[in-house]
Coordinates of C-alpha atoms in Angstrom, one line a residue:
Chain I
X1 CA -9.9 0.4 -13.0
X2 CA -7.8 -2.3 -11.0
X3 CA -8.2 -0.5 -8.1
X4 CA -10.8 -2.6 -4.8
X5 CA -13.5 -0.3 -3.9
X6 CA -14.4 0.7 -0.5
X7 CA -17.0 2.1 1.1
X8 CA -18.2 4.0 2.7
X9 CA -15.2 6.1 1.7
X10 CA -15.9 8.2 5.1
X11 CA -17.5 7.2 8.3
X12 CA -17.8 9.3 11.4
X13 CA -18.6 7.3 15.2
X14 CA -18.4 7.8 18.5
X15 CA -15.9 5.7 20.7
X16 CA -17.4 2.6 22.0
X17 CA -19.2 1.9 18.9
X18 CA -18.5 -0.7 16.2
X19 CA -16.8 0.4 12.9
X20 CA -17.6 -1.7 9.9
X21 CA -15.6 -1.1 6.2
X22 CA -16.4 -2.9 3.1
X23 CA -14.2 -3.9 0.3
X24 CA -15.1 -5.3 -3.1
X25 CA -12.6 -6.6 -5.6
X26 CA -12.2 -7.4 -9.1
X27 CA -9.8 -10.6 -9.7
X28 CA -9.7 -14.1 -8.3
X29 CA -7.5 -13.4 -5.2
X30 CA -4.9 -15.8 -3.0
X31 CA -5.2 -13.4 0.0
X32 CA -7.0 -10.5 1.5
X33 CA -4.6 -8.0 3.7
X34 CA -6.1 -4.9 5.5
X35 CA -3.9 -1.9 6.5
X36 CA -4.4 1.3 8.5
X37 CA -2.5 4.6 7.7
X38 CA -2.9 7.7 10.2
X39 CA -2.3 11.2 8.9
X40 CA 1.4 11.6 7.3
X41 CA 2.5 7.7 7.8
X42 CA 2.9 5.0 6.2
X43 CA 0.6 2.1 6.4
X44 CA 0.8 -0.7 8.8
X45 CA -0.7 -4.3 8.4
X46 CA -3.4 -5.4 10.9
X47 CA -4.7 -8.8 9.1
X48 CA -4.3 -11.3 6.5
X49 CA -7.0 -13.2 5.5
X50 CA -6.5 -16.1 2.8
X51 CA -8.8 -17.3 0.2
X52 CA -9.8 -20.5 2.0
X53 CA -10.5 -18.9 4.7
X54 CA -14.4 -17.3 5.5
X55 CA -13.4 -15.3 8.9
X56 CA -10.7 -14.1 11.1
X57 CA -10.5 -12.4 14.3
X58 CA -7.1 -10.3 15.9
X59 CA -7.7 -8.4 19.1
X60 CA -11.0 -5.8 18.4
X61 CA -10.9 -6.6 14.8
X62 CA -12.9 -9.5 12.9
X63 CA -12.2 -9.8 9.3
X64 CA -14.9 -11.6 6.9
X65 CA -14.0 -13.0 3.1
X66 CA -16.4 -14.1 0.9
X67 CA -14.9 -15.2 -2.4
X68 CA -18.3 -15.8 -4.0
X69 CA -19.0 -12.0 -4.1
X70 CA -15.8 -10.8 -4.2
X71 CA -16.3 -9.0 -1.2
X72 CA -14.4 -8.5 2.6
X73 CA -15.2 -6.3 5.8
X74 CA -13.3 -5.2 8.2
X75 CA -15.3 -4.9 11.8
X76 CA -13.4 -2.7 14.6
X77 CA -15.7 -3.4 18.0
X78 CA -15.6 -0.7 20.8
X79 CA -13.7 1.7 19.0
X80 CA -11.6 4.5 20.6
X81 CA -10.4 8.0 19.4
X82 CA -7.1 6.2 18.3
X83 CA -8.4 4.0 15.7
X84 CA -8.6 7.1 13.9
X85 CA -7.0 6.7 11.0
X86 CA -7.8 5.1 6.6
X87 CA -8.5 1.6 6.1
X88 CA -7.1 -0.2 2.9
X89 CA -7.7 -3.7 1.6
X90 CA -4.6 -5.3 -0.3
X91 CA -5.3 -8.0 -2.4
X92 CA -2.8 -10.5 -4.2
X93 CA -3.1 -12.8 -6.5
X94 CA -0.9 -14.3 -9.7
X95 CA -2.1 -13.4 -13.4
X96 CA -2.2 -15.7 -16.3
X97 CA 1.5 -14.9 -16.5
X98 CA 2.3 -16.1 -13.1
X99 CA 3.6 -13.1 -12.1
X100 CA 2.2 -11.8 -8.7
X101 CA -0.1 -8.5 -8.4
X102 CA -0.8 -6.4 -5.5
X103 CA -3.9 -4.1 -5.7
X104 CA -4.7 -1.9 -2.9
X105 CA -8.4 -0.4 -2.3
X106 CA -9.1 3.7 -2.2
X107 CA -9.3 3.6 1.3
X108 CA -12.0 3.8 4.0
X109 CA -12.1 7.0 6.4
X110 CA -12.8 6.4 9.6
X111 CA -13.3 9.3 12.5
X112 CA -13.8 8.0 16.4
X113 CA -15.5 11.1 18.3
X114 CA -14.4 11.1 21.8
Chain J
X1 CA 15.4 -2.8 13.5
X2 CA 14.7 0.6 12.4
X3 CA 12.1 -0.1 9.9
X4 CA 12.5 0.9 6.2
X5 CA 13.8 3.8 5.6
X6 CA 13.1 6.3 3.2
X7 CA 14.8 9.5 2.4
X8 CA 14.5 12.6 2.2
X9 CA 10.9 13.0 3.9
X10 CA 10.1 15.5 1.7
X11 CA 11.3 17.1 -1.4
X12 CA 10.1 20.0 -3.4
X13 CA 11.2 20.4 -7.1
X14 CA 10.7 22.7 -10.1
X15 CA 9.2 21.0 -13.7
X16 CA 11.8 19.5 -15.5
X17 CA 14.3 18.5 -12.8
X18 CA 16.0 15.1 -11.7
X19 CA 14.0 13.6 -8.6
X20 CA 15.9 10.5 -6.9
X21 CA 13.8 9.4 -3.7
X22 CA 16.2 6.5 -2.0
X23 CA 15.0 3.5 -0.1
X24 CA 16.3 1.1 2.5
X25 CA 14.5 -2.0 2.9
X26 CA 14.5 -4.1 6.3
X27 CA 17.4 -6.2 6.8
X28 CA 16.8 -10.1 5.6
X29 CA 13.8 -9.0 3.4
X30 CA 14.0 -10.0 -0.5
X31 CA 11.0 -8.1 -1.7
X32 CA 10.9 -4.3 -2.3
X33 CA 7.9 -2.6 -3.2
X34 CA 7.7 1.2 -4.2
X35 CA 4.6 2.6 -4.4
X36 CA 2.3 6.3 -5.3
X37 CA 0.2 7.9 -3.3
X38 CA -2.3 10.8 -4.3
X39 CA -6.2 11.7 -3.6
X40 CA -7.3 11.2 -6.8
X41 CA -5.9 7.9 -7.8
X42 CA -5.2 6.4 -4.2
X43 CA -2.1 3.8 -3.5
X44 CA -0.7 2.5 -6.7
X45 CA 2.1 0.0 -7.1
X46 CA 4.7 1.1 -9.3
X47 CA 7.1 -1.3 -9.5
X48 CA 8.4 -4.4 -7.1
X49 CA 12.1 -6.4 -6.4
X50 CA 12.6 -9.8 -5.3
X51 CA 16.4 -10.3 -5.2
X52 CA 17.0 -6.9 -6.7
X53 CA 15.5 -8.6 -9.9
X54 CA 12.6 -6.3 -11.0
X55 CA 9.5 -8.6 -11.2
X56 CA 6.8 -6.7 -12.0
X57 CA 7.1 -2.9 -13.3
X58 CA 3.8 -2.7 -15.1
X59 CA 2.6 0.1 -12.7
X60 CA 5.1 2.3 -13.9
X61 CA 3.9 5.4 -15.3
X62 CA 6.0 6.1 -18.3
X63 CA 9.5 6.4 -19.3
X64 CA 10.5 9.3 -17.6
X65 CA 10.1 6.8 -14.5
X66 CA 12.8 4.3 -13.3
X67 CA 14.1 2.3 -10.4
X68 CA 16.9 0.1 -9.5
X69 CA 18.2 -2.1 -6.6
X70 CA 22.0 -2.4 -6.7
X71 CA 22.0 -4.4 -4.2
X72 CA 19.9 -6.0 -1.2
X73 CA 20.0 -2.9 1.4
X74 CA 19.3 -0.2 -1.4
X75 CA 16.7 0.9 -4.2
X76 CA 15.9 4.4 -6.0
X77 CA 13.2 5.7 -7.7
X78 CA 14.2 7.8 -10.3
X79 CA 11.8 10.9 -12.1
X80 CA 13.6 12.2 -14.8
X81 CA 11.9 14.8 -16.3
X82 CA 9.9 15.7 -13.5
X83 CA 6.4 17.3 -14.1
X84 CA 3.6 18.4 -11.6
X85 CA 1.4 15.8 -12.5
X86 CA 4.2 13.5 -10.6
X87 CA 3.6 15.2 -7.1
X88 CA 2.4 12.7 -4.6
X89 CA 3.5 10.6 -1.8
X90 CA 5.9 7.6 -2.5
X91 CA 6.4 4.5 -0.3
X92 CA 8.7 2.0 -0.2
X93 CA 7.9 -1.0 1.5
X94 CA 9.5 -4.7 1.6
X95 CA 8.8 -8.0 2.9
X96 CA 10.4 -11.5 3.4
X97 CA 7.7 -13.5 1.6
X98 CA 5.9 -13.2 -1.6
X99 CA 2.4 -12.6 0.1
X100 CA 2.2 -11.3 3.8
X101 CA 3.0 -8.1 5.8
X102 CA 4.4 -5.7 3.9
X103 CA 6.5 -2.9 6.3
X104 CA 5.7 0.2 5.0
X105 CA 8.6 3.0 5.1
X106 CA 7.4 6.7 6.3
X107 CA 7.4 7.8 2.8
X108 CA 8.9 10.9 0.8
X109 CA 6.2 13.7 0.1
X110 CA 7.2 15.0 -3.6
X111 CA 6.1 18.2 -4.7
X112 CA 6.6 19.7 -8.7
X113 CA 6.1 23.4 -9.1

């Protein structure tokens, strides 16, 4: 398959605890991207993280890469109802023809109990 | 900007029919992306545009499948024959850079009876 893999494919909290998605990959990468989608929408970029790069914070959200494993996690701290939504890593990276190749992950489900 | 826009929103079709689902990118981007949605085999890319130049249309399913961008504010995604195997969610999405934020459109929910 070319699709990442994420787990856990569902994960139930309660809001004001931390929230942490895994992705693994398959190819040599250039960048990492994650993306939430609620119900019935399309998705919506939160971070970008690039190959070079080991960690990345935005706001409640810290992003770690580690190349070696091909691996990346997405941590949302002091989560609320709203961050209800799927979590997808996007990879890209060229293949041996040069051409460009976006792969997106199957998608973590995440449920903040109120 | 009003995002990409996709249309219609939904669309429900009977096997062996013509299904065009229409995109509008953001204005300035040069990448288009249209993508498939379903549970069992998750977000795939099906083909993308840079310039209205197909680059990469390897995710395509099969012949029955084809898309076009006659020019910079406009794309389809054509299903002719449609089957029931094709219902899913499709996206369009485009960009202004090779790698970055892609801006998702609200996507057209396809169903084949």
């Amino acid at each position: 398959s070319q699709q990442g893999e994420e787990d856990p494919q569902a994960l139930s909290i309660q809001e004001g605890e931390n929230a942490t998605m895994n992705c693994s990959y398959k190819t040599s990468i250039n960048n990492l991207q994650w993306y939430r989608q609620n119900s019935g929408r399309g998705l919506v970029h939160l971070i970008l993280i690039r190959s070079n790069e080991r960690e990345k914070h935005s706001g409640r959200l810290r992003v770690t890469l580690d190349t070696s494993k091909k691996s990346s996690s997405l941590l949302i701290t002091a989560s609320r109802a709203a961050d209800t939504a799927s979590y997808f890593c996007a990879t890209d990276g060229r293949d041996t023809s040069g051409t460009y190749k976006y792969i997106f992950g199957t998608g973590t489900r995440l449920k903040v109990l109120a | 900007d009003a995002g990409v826009i996709q249309s219609p929103r939904h669309e429900v079709t009977e096997m062996g029919q013509e299904v065009t689902l229409r995109c509008k990118p953001i204005s300035g981007h040069d990448y288009l992306f249209w993508y498939r949605q379903t549970m069992m085999r998750g977000l795939e890319l099906l083909i993308y545009f840079n310039n209205n130049v197909p680059i990469d249309d390897s995710g395509m399913p099969e012949d029955r499948f084809s898309a076009k961008m006659p020019n910079a504010s406009f794309s389809t995604l054509k299903i002719q024959p449609s089957e029931p195997r094709d219902s899913a969610v499709y996206f369009c999405a485009s960009t202004d850079r090779v790698v970055g934020e892609q801006y998702f459109g609200p996507g057209t929910r396809l169903t084949v009876t």
